[in-house]
CSV table of N, CA and C and ligand atoms in Angstrom, one decimal:
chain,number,residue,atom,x,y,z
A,724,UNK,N,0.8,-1.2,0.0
A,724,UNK,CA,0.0,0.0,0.0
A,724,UNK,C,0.9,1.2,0.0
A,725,UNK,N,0.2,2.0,-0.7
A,725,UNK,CA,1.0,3.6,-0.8
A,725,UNK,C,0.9,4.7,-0.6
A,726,UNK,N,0.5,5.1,0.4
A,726,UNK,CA,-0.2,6.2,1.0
A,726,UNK,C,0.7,7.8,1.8
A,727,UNK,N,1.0,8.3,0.7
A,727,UNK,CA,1.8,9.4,1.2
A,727,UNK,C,1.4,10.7,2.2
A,728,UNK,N,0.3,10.3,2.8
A,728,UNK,CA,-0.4,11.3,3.7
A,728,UNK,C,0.8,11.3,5.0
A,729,UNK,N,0.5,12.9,5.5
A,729,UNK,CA,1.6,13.2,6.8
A,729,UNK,C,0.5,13.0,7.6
A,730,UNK,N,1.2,12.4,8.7
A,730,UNK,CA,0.7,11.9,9.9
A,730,UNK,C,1.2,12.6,11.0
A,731,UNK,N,0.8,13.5,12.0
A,731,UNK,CA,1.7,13.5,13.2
A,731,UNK,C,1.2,12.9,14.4
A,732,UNK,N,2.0,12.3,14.8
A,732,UNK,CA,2.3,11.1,15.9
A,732,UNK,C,2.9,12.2,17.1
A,733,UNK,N,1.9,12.2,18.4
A,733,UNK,CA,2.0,12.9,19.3
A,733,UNK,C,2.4,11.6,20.6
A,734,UNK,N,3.6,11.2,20.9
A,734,UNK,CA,3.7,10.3,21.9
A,734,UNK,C,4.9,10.3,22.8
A,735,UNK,N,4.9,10.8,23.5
A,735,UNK,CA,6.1,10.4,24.7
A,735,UNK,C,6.9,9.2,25.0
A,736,UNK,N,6.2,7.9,24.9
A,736,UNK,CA,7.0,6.7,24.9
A,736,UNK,C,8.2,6.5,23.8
A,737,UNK,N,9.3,6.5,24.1
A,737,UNK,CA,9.7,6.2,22.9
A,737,UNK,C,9.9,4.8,22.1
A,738,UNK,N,9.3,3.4,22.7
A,738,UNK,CA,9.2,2.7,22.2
A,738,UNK,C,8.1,2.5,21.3
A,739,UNK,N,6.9,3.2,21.6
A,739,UNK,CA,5.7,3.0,20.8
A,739,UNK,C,5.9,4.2,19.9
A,740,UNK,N,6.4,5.4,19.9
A,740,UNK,CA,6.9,6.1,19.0
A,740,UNK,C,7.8,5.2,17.8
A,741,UNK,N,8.7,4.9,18.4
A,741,UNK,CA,9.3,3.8,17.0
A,741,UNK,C,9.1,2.9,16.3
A,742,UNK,N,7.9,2.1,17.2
A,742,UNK,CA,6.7,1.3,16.1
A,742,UNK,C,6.1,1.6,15.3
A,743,UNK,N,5.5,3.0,15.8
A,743,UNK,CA,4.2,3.9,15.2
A,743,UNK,C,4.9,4.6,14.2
A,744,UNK,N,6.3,4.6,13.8
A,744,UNK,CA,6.7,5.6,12.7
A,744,UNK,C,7.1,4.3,12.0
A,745,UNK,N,7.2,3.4,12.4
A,745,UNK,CA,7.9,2.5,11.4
A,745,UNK,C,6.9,1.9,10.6
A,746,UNK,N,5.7,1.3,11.5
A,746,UNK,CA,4.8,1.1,10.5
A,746,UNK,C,4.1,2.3,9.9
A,747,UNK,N,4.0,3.3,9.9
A,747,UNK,CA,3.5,4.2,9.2
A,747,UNK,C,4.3,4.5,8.0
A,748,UNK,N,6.0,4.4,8.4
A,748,UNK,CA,6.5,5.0,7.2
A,748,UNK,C,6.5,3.6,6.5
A,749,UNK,N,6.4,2.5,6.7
A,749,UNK,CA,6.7,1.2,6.2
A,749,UNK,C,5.4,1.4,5.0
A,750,UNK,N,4.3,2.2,5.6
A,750,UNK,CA,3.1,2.0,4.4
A,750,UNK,C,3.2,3.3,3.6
A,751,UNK,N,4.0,4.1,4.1
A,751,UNK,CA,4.1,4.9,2.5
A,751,UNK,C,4.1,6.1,3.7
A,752,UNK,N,3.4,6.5,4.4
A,752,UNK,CA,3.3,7.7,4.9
A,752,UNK,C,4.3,8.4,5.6
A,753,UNK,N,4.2,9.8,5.5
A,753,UNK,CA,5.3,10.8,6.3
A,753,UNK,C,4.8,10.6,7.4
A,754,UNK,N,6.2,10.9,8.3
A,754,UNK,CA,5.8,10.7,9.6
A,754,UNK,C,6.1,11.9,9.9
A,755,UNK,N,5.9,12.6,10.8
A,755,UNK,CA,6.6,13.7,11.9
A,755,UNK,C,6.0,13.4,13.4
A,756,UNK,N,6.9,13.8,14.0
A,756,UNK,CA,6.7,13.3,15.9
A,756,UNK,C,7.5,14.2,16.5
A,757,UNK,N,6.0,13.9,18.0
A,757,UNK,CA,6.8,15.0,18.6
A,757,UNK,C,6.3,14.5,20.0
A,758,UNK,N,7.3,14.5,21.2
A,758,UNK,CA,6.6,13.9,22.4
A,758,UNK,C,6.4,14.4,23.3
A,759,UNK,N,6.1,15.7,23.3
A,759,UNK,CA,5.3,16.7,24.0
A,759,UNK,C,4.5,17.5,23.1
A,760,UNK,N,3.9,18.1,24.1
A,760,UNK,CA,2.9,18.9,23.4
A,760,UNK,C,3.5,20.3,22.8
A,761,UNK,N,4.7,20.7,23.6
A,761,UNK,CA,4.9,22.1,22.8
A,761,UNK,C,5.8,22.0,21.3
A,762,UNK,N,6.0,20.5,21.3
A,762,UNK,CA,7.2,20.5,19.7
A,762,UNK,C,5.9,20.1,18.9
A,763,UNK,N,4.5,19.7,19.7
A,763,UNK,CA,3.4,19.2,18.8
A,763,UNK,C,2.7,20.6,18.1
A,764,UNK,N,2.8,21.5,19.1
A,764,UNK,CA,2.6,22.9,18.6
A,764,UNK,C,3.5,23.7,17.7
A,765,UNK,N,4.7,22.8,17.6
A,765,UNK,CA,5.7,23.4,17.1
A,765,UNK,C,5.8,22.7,15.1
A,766,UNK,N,5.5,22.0,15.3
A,766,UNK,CA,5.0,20.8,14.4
A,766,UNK,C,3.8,21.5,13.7
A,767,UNK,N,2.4,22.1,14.6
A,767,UNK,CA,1.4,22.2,13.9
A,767,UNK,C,2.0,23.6,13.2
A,768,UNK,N,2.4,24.5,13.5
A,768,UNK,CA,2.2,25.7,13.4
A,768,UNK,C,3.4,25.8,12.0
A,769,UNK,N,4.3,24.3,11.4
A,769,UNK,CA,5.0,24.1,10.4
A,769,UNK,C,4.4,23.8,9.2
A,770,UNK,N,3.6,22.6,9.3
A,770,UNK,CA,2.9,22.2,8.2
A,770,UNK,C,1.9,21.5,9.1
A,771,UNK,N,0.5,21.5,8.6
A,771,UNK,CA,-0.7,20.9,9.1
A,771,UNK,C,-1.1,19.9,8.4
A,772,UNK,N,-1.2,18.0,9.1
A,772,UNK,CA,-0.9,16.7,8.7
A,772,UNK,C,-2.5,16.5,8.1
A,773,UNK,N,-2.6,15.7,7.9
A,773,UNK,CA,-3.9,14.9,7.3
A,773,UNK,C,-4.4,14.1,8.4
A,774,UNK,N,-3.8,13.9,9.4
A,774,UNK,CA,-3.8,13.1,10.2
A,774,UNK,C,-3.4,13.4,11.6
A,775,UNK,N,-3.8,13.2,13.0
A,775,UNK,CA,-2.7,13.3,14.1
A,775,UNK,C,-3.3,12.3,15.4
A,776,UNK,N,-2.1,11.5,15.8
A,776,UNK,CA,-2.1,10.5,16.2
A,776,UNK,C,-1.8,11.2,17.7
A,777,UNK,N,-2.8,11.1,18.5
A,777,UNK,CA,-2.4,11.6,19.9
A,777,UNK,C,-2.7,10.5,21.2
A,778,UNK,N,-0.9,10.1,21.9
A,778,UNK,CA,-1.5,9.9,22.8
A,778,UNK,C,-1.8,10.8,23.9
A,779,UNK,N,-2.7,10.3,24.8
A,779,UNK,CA,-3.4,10.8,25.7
A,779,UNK,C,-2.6,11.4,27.0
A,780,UNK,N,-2.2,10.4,27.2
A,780,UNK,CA,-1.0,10.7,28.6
A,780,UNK,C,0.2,11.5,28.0
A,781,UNK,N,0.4,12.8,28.1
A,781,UNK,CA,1.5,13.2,28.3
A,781,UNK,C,2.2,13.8,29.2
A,782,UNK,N,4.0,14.2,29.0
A,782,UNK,CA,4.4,14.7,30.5
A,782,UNK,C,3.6,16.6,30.2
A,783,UNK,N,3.4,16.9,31.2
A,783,UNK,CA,3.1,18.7,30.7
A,783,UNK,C,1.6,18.7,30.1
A,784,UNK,N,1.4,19.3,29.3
A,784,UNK,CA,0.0,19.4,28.8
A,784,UNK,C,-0.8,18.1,27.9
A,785,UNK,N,-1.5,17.8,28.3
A,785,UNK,CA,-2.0,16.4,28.3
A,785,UNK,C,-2.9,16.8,26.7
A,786,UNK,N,-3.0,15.1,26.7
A,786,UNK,CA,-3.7,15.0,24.8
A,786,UNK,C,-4.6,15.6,25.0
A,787,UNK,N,-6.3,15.5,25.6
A,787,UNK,CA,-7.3,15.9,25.8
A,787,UNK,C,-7.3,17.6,25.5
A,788,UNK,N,-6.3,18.1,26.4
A,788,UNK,CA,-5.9,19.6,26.5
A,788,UNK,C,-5.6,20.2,24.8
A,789,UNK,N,-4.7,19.6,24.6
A,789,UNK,CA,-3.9,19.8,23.0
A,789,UNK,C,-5.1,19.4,22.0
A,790,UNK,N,-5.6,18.9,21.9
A,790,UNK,CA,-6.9,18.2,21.2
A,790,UNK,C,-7.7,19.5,21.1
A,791,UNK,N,-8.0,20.1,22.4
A,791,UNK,CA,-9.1,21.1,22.6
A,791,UNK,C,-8.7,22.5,21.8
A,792,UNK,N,-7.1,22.5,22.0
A,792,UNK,CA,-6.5,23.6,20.7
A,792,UNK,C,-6.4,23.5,19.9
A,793,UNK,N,-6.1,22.4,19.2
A,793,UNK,CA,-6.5,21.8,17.9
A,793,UNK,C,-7.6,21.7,17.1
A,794,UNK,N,-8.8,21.9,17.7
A,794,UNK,CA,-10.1,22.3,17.5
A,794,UNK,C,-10.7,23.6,17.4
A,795,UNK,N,-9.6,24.6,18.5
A,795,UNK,CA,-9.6,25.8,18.5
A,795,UNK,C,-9.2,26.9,17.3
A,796,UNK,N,-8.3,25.9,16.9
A,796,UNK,CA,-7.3,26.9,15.7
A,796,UNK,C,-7.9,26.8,14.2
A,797,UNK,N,-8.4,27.5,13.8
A,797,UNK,CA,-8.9,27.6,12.6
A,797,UNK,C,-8.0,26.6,11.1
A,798,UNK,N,-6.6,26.7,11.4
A,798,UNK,CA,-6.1,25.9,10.5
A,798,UNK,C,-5.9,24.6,10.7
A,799,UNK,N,-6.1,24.1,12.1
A,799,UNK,CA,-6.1,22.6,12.3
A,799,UNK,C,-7.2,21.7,12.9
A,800,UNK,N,-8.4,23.0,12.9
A,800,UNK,CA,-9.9,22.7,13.5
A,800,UNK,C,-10.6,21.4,12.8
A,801,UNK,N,-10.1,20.8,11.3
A,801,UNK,CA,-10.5,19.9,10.9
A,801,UNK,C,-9.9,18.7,10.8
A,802,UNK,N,-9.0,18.8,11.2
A,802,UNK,CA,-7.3,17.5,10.7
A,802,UNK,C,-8.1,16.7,11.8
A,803,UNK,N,-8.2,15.1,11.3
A,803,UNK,CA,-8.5,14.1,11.8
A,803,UNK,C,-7.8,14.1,12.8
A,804,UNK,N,-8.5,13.4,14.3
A,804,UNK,CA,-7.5,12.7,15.5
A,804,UNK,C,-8.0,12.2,16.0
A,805,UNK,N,-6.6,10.7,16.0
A,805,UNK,CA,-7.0,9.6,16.5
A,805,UNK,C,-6.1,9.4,17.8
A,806,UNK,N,-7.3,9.4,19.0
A,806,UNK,CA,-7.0,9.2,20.2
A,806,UNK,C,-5.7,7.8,20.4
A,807,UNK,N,-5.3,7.7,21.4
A,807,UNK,CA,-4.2,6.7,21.8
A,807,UNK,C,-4.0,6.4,22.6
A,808,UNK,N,-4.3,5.4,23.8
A,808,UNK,CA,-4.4,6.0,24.8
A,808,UNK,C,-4.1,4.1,25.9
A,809,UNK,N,-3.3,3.9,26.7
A,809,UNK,CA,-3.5,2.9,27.3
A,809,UNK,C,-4.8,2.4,28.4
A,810,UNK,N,-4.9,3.6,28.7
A,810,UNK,CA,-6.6,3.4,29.4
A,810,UNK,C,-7.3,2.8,29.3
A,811,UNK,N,-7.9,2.1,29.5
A,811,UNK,CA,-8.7,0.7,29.2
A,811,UNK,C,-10.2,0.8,30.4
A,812,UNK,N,-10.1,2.2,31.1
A,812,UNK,CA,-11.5,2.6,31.9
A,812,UNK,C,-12.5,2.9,30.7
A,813,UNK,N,-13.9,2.1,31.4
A,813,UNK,CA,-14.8,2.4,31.3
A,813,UNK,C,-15.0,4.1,31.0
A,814,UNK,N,-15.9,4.4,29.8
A,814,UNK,CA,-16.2,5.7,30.0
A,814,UNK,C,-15.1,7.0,29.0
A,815,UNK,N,-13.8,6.1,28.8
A,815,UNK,CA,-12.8,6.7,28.0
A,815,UNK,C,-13.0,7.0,26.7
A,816,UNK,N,-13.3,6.3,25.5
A,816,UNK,CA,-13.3,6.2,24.6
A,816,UNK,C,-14.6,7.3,24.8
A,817,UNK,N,-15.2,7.2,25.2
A,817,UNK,CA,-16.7,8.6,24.9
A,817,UNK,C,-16.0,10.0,25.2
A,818,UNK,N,-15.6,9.9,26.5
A,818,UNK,CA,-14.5,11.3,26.7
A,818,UNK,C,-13.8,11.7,26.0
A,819,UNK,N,-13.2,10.7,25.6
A,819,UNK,CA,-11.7,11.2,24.3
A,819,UNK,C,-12.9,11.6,22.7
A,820,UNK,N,-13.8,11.1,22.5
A,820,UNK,CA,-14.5,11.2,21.4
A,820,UNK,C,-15.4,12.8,21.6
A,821,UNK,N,-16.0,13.0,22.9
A,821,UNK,CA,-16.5,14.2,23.4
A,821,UNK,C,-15.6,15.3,23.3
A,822,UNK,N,-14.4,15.1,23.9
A,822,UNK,CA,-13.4,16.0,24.0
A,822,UNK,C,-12.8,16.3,22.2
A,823,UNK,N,-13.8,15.7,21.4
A,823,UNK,CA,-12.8,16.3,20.0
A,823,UNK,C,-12.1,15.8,19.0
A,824,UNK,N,-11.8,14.0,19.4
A,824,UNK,CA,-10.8,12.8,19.0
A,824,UNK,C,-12.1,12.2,17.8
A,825,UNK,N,-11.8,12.0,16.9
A,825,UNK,CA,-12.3,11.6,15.9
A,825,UNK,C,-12.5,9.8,16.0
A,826,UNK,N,-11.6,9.6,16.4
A,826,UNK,CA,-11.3,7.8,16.9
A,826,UNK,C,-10.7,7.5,17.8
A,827,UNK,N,-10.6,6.3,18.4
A,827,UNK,CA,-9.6,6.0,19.1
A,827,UNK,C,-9.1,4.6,18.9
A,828,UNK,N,-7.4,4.4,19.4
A,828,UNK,CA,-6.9,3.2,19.1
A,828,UNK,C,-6.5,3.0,20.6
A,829,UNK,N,-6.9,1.6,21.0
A,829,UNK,CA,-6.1,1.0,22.5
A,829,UNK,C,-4.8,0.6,22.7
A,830,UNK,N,-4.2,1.2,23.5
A,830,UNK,CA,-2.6,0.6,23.5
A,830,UNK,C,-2.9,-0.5,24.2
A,831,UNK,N,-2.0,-1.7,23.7
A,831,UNK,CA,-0.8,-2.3,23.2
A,831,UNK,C,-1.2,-1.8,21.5
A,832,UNK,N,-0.3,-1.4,20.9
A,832,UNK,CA,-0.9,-1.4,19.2
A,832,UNK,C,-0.4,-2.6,18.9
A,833,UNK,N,-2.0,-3.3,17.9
A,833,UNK,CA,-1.3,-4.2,16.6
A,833,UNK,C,-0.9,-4.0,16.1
A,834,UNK,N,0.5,-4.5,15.6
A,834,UNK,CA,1.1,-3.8,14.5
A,834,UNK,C,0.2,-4.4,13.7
A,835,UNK,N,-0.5,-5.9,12.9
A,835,UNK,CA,-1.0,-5.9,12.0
A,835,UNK,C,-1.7,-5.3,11.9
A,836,UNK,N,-2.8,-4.9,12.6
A,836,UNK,CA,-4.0,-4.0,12.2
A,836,UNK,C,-3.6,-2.7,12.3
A,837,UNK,N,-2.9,-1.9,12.8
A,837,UNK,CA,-2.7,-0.8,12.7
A,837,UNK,C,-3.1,-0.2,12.1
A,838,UNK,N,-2.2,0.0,10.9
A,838,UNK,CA,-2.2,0.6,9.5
A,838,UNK,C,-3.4,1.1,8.8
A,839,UNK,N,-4.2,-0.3,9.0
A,839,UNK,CA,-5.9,-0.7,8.4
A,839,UNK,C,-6.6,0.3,9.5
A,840,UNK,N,-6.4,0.0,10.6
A,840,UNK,CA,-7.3,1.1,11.8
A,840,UNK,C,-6.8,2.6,11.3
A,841,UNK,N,-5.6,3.2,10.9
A,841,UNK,CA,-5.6,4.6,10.8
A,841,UNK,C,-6.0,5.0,9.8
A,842,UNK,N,-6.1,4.4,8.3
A,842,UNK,CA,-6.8,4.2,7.2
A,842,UNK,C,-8.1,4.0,7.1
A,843,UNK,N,-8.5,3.7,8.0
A,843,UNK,CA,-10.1,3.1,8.0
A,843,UNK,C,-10.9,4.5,8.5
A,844,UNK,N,-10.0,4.8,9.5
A,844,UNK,CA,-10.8,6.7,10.2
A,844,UNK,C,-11.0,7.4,9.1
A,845,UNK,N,-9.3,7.3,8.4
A,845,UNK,CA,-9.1,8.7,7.7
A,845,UNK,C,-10.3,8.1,6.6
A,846,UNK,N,-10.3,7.3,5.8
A,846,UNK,CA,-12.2,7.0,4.8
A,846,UNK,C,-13.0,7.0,5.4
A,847,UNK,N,-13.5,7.1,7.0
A,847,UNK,CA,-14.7,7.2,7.2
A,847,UNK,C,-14.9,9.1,7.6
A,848,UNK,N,-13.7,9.4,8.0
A,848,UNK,CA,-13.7,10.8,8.1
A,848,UNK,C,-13.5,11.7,6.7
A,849,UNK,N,-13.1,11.3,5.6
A,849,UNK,CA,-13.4,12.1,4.7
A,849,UNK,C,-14.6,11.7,4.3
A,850,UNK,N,-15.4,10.8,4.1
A,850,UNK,CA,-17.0,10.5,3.8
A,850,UNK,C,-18.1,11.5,4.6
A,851,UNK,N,-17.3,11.7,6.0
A,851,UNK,CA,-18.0,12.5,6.3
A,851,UNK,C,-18.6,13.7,6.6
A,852,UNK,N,-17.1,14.1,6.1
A,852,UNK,CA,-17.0,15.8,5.6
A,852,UNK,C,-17.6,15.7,3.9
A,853,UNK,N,-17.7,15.0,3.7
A,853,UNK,CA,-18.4,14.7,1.9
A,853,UNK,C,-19.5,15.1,2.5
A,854,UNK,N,-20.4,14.9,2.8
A,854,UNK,CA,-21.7,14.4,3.4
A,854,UNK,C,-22.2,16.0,4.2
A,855,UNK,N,-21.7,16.5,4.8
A,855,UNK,CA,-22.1,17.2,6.2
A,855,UNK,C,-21.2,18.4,6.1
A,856,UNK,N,-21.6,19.8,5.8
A,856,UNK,CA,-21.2,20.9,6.2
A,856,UNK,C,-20.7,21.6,7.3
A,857,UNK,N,-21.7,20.9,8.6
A,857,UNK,CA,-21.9,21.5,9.3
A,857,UNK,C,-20.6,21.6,10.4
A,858,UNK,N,-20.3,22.4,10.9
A,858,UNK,CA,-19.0,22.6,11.8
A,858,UNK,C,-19.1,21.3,13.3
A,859,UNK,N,-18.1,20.7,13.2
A,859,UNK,CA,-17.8,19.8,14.2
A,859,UNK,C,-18.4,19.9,16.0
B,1820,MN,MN1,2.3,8.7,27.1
């Protein structure tokens, strides 16, 4: 598969960071990362991705928080985001989705399914900006 969409990968760990860019760049896509929030700000304010991959837990300003400015900002108010998050509470996945997150993926990531899960958002979220004018 060939898919040259930029992705930014917001994650502090740096072992799931090096998964998550490997298989992404493995399927064609740019990666850029950043494991705090302010180089994620630093990153948006460079070029704005097709995509952004946030985990939740971070050290400093947390995903939920960065999510909420990302929504804020007129140039990245629409860029897909897919939650990330090891949390496994009851009640998460609606929060992260209420708070702004377009999808969410459970840590441990498969690597096999991965790829198919970040692909699968980004076609169900451009269908439904096809579909629907109305602001988020
Ligand atoms: Mn984290």
């Amino acid at each position: 598969m060939v898919d040259s969409r930029l992705i930014l990968v917001v994650e502090d760990n740096e072992q799931n960071l090096e998964l998550v860019e490997f298989l992404l760049e493995d399927a064609g896509m740019r990666v850029r990362v950043a494991q705090d929030a302010d180089t994620a700000r630093a990153q948006l304010g460079e070029e704005v991705p097709d995509v952004i991959l946030m985990d939740m837990q971070l050290p400093g300003t947390d995903g939920l928080t960065l999510v909420k400015e990302i929504r804020a900002r007129a140039e990245t108010a629409r860029v897909p985001v897919i939650a990330l998050t090891a949390h496994a509470m009851r009640g998460d996945r609606e929060r992260f989705l209420a708070g702004g997150c377009d999808a969410y993926i459970p840590k441990p990531i498969n690597a096999v399914t991965f790829v198919d899960e970040i692909v699968a958002v980004l076609n169900q979220v451009s269908g439904r900006a096809g579909r629907t004018s109305s602001p988020r």
